[in-house]
Amino acid sequence: MTSVRDVCVIGLGLIGGSVLRAAATAGRRVWGATDSAEDAEAARADGCDAGTDVAAALRRAAERDALVVLAVPLTAVDGVLGAVARHAPEVLLTDVTGVKGPVLDAVRRIAPAARYVGGHPMAGTAKSGWTAGSPTLFAGAAWVVGVERDTDLAVWREVAALALDVGAHVIPLGAAAHDETVARVSHLPHLLAAVLAAVGAYGGPLAAALAAGSFRDGTRVAGTRPDLVRAMTEGNREALLPVLDEALGKLGAARGSLASTGGLAATIQAGYDGSHAVDRHRSAARAGVRVDLTAPEARDGLLALGERGGRITALEGGVAIGEVA
């Protein structure tokens, strides 16, 4: 274990509940709060320290200098940050929200004294609520830990340590790079899955009878709670719009080719090549990297590592140990 700092989780759904469980499994002292009486009751039934009094949980975090993890939908972030500003204004703070730019802006506007570093674990399921969570949800997952020009690297280390403790590897990224990339690999897939599921459903009982693996794999995330999908996709509007335009352009080109020549070779080949390119990067040999978090150029080093798809796998004192292809 890399740190013993206490952890307070606000929001106990799939991700927040999994953070609470995983941090406890890693040996951290943890507690949580949520506005969902159902989730709080389920967490207590599982032996966790949880309740519905967010203010009390935040005051406790301030007293113990705990790391507070905001695990609420983007639409609820402003309200919870208001509570942070009132009850724990200078607390160590991170989040697990799927969009980083709007959260960073909200922290600076509502709780500017908080020692904040954003986070986003790239893990989840189509289910939601406390009962969907798992202490192993983050095992082997990528966890983005934000780096901006003014990031306090002592706080960054605390957030990275939590991510590593729960089994993830850390990818350091700025908010803008994160939001553009997740628009491509998370938010656009959610929209395409929604379209695929709707088009398939128009086929009625016969379509349901014939639907097999390709339909199931392509529509899995369409079963996610609509309010959660809306929060992350609409919240990332600025980055998602040009990516959606890019996808529509490729679909339009496929439609035009099919109508004019009857061929789809270019579209299908590009998809095949793209899939294999992603797989090659994931399996490529990686070289070791060390970033001294006390060095003046540490932020630049972290950003360069993350933007090349590199990752941090350990912390040794003030040094981040990583690897990059």
mmCIF file of N, CA and C in Angstrom, residues 240-319:
data_model
loop_
_atom_site.group_PDB
_atom_site.id
_atom_site.type_symbol
_atom_site.label_atom_id
_atom_site.label_comp_id
_atom_site.label_asym_id
_atom_site.label_seq_id
_atom_site.Cartn_x
_atom_site.Cartn_y
_atom_site.Cartn_z
ATOM 1 N N LEU A 240 -17.348 16.702 -27.730
ATOM 2 C CA LEU A 240 -18.079 15.637 -28.409
ATOM 3 C C LEU A 240 -18.592 16.057 -29.787
ATOM 4 N N LEU A 241 -18.980 17.309 -29.945
ATOM 5 C CA LEU A 241 -19.559 17.741 -31.225
ATOM 6 C C LEU A 241 -18.635 17.476 -32.416
ATOM 7 N N PRO A 242 -17.356 17.896 -32.386
ATOM 8 C CA PRO A 242 -16.511 17.617 -33.559
ATOM 9 C C PRO A 242 -16.243 16.134 -33.769
ATOM 10 N N VAL A 243 -16.207 15.353 -32.695
ATOM 11 C CA VAL A 243 -16.011 13.914 -32.835
ATOM 12 C C VAL A 243 -17.255 13.275 -33.445
ATOM 13 N N LEU A 244 -18.427 13.740 -33.029
ATOM 14 C CA LEU A 244 -19.668 13.252 -33.621
ATOM 15 C C LEU A 244 -19.735 13.630 -35.106
ATOM 16 N N ASP A 245 -19.294 14.842 -35.441
ATOM 17 C CA ASP A 245 -19.247 15.243 -36.854
ATOM 18 C C ASP A 245 -18.329 14.321 -37.654
ATOM 19 N N GLU A 246 -17.211 13.967 -37.053
ATOM 20 C CA GLU A 246 -16.268 13.062 -37.721
ATOM 21 C C GLU A 246 -16.925 11.706 -37.992
ATOM 22 N N ALA A 247 -17.643 11.188 -36.990
ATOM 23 C CA ALA A 247 -18.317 9.904 -37.169
ATOM 24 C C ALA A 247 -19.425 9.994 -38.215
ATOM 25 N N LEU A 248 -20.180 11.077 -38.170
ATOM 26 C CA LEU A 248 -21.241 11.253 -39.170
ATOM 27 C C LEU A 248 -20.666 11.360 -40.580
ATOM 28 N N GLY A 249 -19.509 12.005 -40.691
ATOM 29 C CA GLY A 249 -18.860 12.089 -41.989
ATOM 30 C C GLY A 249 -18.476 10.723 -42.516
ATOM 31 N N LYS A 250 -17.965 9.874 -41.640
ATOM 32 C CA LYS A 250 -17.582 8.524 -42.063
ATOM 33 C C LYS A 250 -18.816 7.688 -42.407
ATOM 34 N N LEU A 251 -19.895 7.844 -41.633
ATOM 35 C CA LEU A 251 -21.131 7.134 -41.967
ATOM 36 C C LEU A 251 -21.711 7.646 -43.286
ATOM 37 N N GLY A 252 -21.632 8.968 -43.499
ATOM 38 C CA GLY A 252 -22.119 9.522 -44.748
ATOM 39 C C GLY A 252 -21.330 9.019 -45.941
ATOM 40 N N ALA A 253 -19.997 8.900 -45.763
ATOM 41 C CA ALA A 253 -19.164 8.376 -46.839
ATOM 42 C C ALA A 253 -19.513 6.919 -47.124
ATOM 43 N N ALA A 254 -19.781 6.154 -46.068
ATOM 44 C CA ALA A 254 -20.164 4.754 -46.263
ATOM 45 C C ALA A 254 -21.499 4.661 -46.988
ATOM 46 N N ARG A 255 -22.432 5.517 -46.608
ATOM 47 C CA ARG A 255 -23.741 5.505 -47.251
ATOM 48 C C ARG A 255 -23.622 5.871 -48.737
ATOM 49 N N GLY A 256 -22.803 6.904 -49.019
ATOM 50 C CA GLY A 256 -22.625 7.317 -50.396
ATOM 51 C C GLY A 256 -21.973 6.248 -51.241
ATOM 52 N N SER A 257 -20.974 5.580 -50.670
ATOM 53 C CA SER A 257 -20.287 4.512 -51.400
ATOM 54 C C SER A 257 -21.218 3.343 -51.673
ATOM 55 N N LEU A 258 -21.997 2.973 -50.649
ATOM 56 C CA LEU A 258 -22.926 1.851 -50.821
ATOM 57 C C LEU A 258 -23.979 2.176 -51.878
ATOM 58 N N ALA A 259 -24.465 3.414 -51.884
ATOM 59 C CA ALA A 259 -25.506 3.805 -52.839
ATOM 60 C C ALA A 259 -24.979 3.892 -54.266
ATOM 61 N N SER A 260 -23.733 4.345 -54.410
ATOM 62 C CA SER A 260 -23.222 4.596 -55.761
ATOM 63 C C SER A 260 -22.537 3.385 -56.383
ATOM 64 N N THR A 261 -21.717 2.695 -55.608
ATOM 65 C CA THR A 261 -20.939 1.578 -56.165
ATOM 66 C C THR A 261 -21.317 0.229 -55.576
ATOM 67 N N GLY A 262 -22.088 0.252 -54.487
ATOM 68 C CA GLY A 262 -22.424 -0.997 -53.814
ATOM 69 C C GLY A 262 -21.318 -1.520 -52.933
ATOM 70 N N GLY A 263 -20.238 -0.730 -52.738
ATOM 71 C CA GLY A 263 -19.074 -1.196 -51.980
ATOM 72 C C GLY A 263 -18.918 -0.492 -50.646
ATOM 73 N N LEU A 264 -18.397 -1.221 -49.665
ATOM 74 C CA LEU A 264 -18.108 -0.673 -48.346
ATOM 75 C C LEU A 264 -16.674 -0.977 -47.939
ATOM 76 N N ALA A 265 -15.832 -1.267 -48.903
ATOM 77 C CA ALA A 265 -14.475 -1.727 -48.598
ATOM 78 C C ALA A 265 -13.694 -0.709 -47.781
ATOM 79 N N ALA A 266 -13.761 0.569 -48.140
ATOM 80 C CA ALA A 266 -12.955 1.576 -47.452
ATOM 81 C C ALA A 266 -13.361 1.707 -45.987
ATOM 82 N N THR A 267 -14.664 1.731 -45.743
ATOM 83 C CA THR A 267 -15.152 1.867 -44.372
ATOM 84 C C THR A 267 -14.760 0.661 -43.534
ATOM 85 N N ILE A 268 -14.984 -0.523 -44.060
ATOM 86 C CA ILE A 268 -14.711 -1.740 -43.301
ATOM 87 C C ILE A 268 -13.213 -1.917 -43.080
ATOM 88 N N GLN A 269 -12.398 -1.610 -44.076
ATOM 89 C CA GLN A 269 -10.946 -1.736 -43.927
ATOM 90 C C GLN A 269 -10.414 -0.742 -42.895
ATOM 91 N N ALA A 270 -10.948 0.485 -42.918
ATOM 92 C CA ALA A 270 -10.501 1.483 -41.952
ATOM 93 C C ALA A 270 -10.834 1.039 -40.530
ATOM 94 N N GLY A 271 -11.999 0.446 -40.335
ATOM 95 C CA GLY A 271 -12.355 -0.059 -39.020
ATOM 96 C C GLY A 271 -11.469 -1.213 -38.584
ATOM 97 N N TYR A 272 -11.193 -2.101 -39.500
ATOM 98 C CA TYR A 272 -10.307 -3.239 -39.215
ATOM 99 C C TYR A 272 -8.915 -2.738 -38.829
ATOM 100 N N ASP A 273 -8.392 -1.812 -39.621
ATOM 101 C CA ASP A 273 -7.063 -1.271 -39.342
ATOM 102 C C ASP A 273 -7.036 -0.533 -38.002
ATOM 103 N N GLY A 274 -8.094 0.240 -37.716
ATOM 104 C CA GLY A 274 -8.149 0.965 -36.455
ATOM 105 C C GLY A 274 -8.189 0.049 -35.262
ATOM 106 N N SER A 275 -8.973 -1.027 -35.356
ATOM 107 C CA SER A 275 -9.062 -1.990 -34.266
ATOM 108 C C SER A 275 -7.716 -2.623 -33.984
ATOM 109 N N HIS A 276 -7.013 -2.999 -35.045
ATOM 110 C CA HIS A 276 -5.708 -3.632 -34.855
ATOM 111 C C HIS A 276 -4.657 -2.637 -34.371
ATOM 112 N N ALA A 277 -4.779 -1.378 -34.760
ATOM 113 C CA ALA A 277 -3.839 -0.369 -34.268
ATOM 114 C C ALA A 277 -3.974 -0.188 -32.767
ATOM 115 N N VAL A 278 -5.205 -0.156 -32.265
ATOM 116 C CA VAL A 278 -5.428 -0.049 -30.831
ATOM 117 C C VAL A 278 -4.858 -1.269 -30.116
ATOM 118 N N ASP A 279 -5.111 -2.451 -30.650
ATOM 119 C CA ASP A 279 -4.596 -3.674 -30.033
ATOM 120 C C ASP A 279 -3.066 -3.697 -30.016
ATOM 121 N N ARG A 280 -2.439 -3.216 -31.098
ATOM 122 C CA ARG A 280 -0.977 -3.203 -31.147
ATOM 123 C C ARG A 280 -0.405 -2.284 -30.077
ATOM 124 N N HIS A 281 -1.042 -1.136 -29.882
ATOM 125 C CA HIS A 281 -0.542 -0.227 -28.848
ATOM 126 C C HIS A 281 -0.687 -0.857 -27.463
ATOM 127 N N ARG A 282 -1.803 -1.505 -27.234
ATOM 128 C CA ARG A 282 -2.024 -2.110 -25.915
ATOM 129 C C ARG A 282 -1.012 -3.198 -25.609
ATOM 130 N N SER A 283 -0.561 -3.914 -26.626
ATOM 131 C CA SER A 283 0.342 -5.044 -26.405
ATOM 132 C C SER A 283 1.802 -4.716 -26.685
ATOM 133 N N ALA A 284 2.105 -3.457 -27.045
ATOM 134 C CA ALA A 284 3.473 -3.085 -27.393
ATOM 135 C C ALA A 284 4.393 -3.178 -26.183
ATOM 136 N N ALA A 285 5.677 -3.483 -26.462
ATOM 137 C CA ALA A 285 6.685 -3.479 -25.404
ATOM 138 C C ALA A 285 6.808 -2.064 -24.838
ATOM 139 N N ARG A 286 7.014 -1.965 -23.543
ATOM 140 C CA ARG A 286 7.058 -0.663 -22.893
ATOM 141 C C ARG A 286 8.395 -0.448 -22.199
ATOM 142 N N ALA A 287 8.868 0.781 -22.267
ATOM 143 C CA ALA A 287 10.120 1.154 -21.615
ATOM 144 C C ALA A 287 9.824 1.833 -20.284
ATOM 145 N N GLY A 288 10.693 1.631 -19.319
ATOM 146 C CA GLY A 288 10.508 2.239 -18.008
ATOM 147 C C GLY A 288 10.772 3.736 -18.030
ATOM 148 N N VAL A 289 10.004 4.450 -17.220
ATOM 149 C CA VAL A 289 10.122 5.901 -17.110
ATOM 150 C C VAL A 289 10.043 6.276 -15.633
ATOM 151 N N ARG A 290 10.841 7.259 -15.229
ATOM 152 C CA ARG A 290 10.783 7.775 -13.866
ATOM 153 C C ARG A 290 10.565 9.284 -13.932
ATOM 154 N N VAL A 291 9.598 9.772 -13.186
ATOM 155 C CA VAL A 291 9.327 11.212 -13.126
ATOM 156 C C VAL A 291 9.510 11.667 -11.688
ATOM 157 N N ASP A 292 10.480 12.530 -11.458
ATOM 158 C CA ASP A 292 10.733 13.101 -10.137
ATOM 159 C C ASP A 292 9.698 14.185 -9.878
ATOM 160 N N LEU A 293 8.796 13.918 -8.950
ATOM 161 C CA LEU A 293 7.694 14.853 -8.703
ATOM 162 C C LEU A 293 8.141 16.128 -8.019
ATOM 163 N N THR A 294 9.393 16.172 -7.557
ATOM 164 C CA THR A 294 9.909 17.397 -6.930
ATOM 165 C C THR A 294 10.655 18.280 -7.921
ATOM 166 N N ALA A 295 10.863 17.794 -9.148
ATOM 167 C CA ALA A 295 11.624 18.554 -10.141
ATOM 168 C C ALA A 295 10.771 19.664 -10.748
ATOM 169 N N PRO A 296 11.379 20.773 -11.147
ATOM 170 C CA PRO A 296 10.612 21.880 -11.741
ATOM 171 C C PRO A 296 9.834 21.475 -12.986
ATOM 172 N N GLU A 297 10.359 20.530 -13.753
ATOM 173 C CA GLU A 297 9.709 20.106 -15.000
ATOM 174 C C GLU A 297 8.806 18.893 -14.817
ATOM 175 N N ALA A 298 8.461 18.573 -13.572
ATOM 176 C CA ALA A 298 7.688 17.350 -13.307
ATOM 177 C C ALA A 298 6.337 17.359 -14.025
ATOM 178 N N ARG A 299 5.631 18.482 -14.020
ATOM 179 C CA ARG A 299 4.328 18.527 -14.681
ATOM 180 C C ARG A 299 4.471 18.248 -16.172
ATOM 181 N N ASP A 300 5.485 18.841 -16.790
ATOM 182 C CA ASP A 300 5.714 18.590 -18.214
ATOM 183 C C ASP A 300 6.021 17.117 -18.458
ATOM 184 N N GLY A 301 6.794 16.518 -17.565
ATOM 185 C CA GLY A 301 7.118 15.100 -17.710
ATOM 186 C C GLY A 301 5.896 14.218 -17.593
ATOM 187 N N LEU A 302 5.031 14.527 -16.641
ATOM 188 C CA LEU A 302 3.810 13.739 -16.475
ATOM 189 C C LEU A 302 2.904 13.875 -17.692
ATOM 190 N N LEU A 303 2.736 15.116 -18.178
ATOM 191 C CA LEU A 303 1.867 15.333 -19.336
ATOM 192 C C LEU A 303 2.425 14.645 -20.579
ATOM 193 N N ALA A 304 3.722 14.723 -20.778
ATOM 194 C CA ALA A 304 4.323 14.061 -21.941
ATOM 195 C C ALA A 304 4.110 12.559 -21.877
ATOM 196 N N LEU A 305 4.242 11.996 -20.694
ATOM 197 C CA LEU A 305 4.022 10.560 -20.522
ATOM 198 C C LEU A 305 2.575 10.187 -20.843
ATOM 199 N N GLY A 306 1.635 10.922 -20.254
ATOM 200 C CA GLY A 306 0.229 10.599 -20.454
ATOM 201 C C GLY A 306 -0.219 10.770 -21.887
ATOM 202 N N GLU A 307 0.229 11.834 -22.546
ATOM 203 C CA GLU A 307 -0.224 12.105 -23.914
ATOM 204 C C GLU A 307 0.349 11.113 -24.922
ATOM 205 N N ARG A 308 1.371 10.362 -24.536
ATOM 206 C CA ARG A 308 1.892 9.281 -25.377
ATOM 207 C C ARG A 308 1.243 7.938 -25.033
ATOM 208 N N GLY A 309 0.231 7.955 -24.164
ATOM 209 C CA GLY A 309 -0.412 6.712 -23.767
ATOM 210 C C GLY A 309 0.360 5.968 -22.700
ATOM 211 N N GLY A 310 1.316 6.645 -22.056
ATOM 212 C CA GLY A 310 2.080 6.024 -20.981
ATOM 213 C C GLY A 310 1.283 5.969 -19.693
ATOM 214 N N ARG A 311 1.831 5.260 -18.727
ATOM 215 C CA ARG A 311 1.100 5.081 -17.464
ATOM 216 C C ARG A 311 2.051 4.999 -16.285
ATOM 217 N N ILE A 312 1.561 5.409 -15.137
ATOM 218 C CA ILE A 312 2.270 5.296 -13.871
ATOM 219 C C ILE A 312 1.800 4.011 -13.186
ATOM 220 N N THR A 313 2.744 3.199 -12.753
ATOM 221 C CA THR A 313 2.399 1.925 -12.132
ATOM 222 C C THR A 313 2.798 1.848 -10.666
ATOM 223 N N ALA A 314 3.582 2.819 -10.186
ATOM 224 C CA ALA A 314 4.005 2.797 -8.787
ATOM 225 C C ALA A 314 4.498 4.168 -8.386
ATOM 226 N N LEU A 315 4.531 4.403 -7.076
ATOM 227 C CA LEU A 315 5.109 5.603 -6.507
ATOM 228 C C LEU A 315 6.155 5.185 -5.502
ATOM 229 N N GLU A 316 7.338 5.758 -5.588
ATOM 230 C CA GLU A 316 8.405 5.488 -4.647
ATOM 231 C C GLU A 316 8.881 6.825 -4.092
ATOM 232 N N GLY A 317 8.388 7.166 -2.894
ATOM 233 C CA GLY A 317 8.711 8.458 -2.347
ATOM 234 C C GLY A 317 8.175 9.558 -3.246
ATOM 235 N N GLY A 318 9.083 10.431 -3.690
ATOM 236 C CA GLY A 318 8.684 11.524 -4.573
ATOM 237 C C GLY A 318 8.860 11.228 -6.046
ATOM 238 N N VAL A 319 8.963 9.938 -6.399
ATOM 239 C CA VAL A 319 9.184 9.554 -7.791
ATOM 240 C C VAL A 319 8.022 8.710 -8.280
#
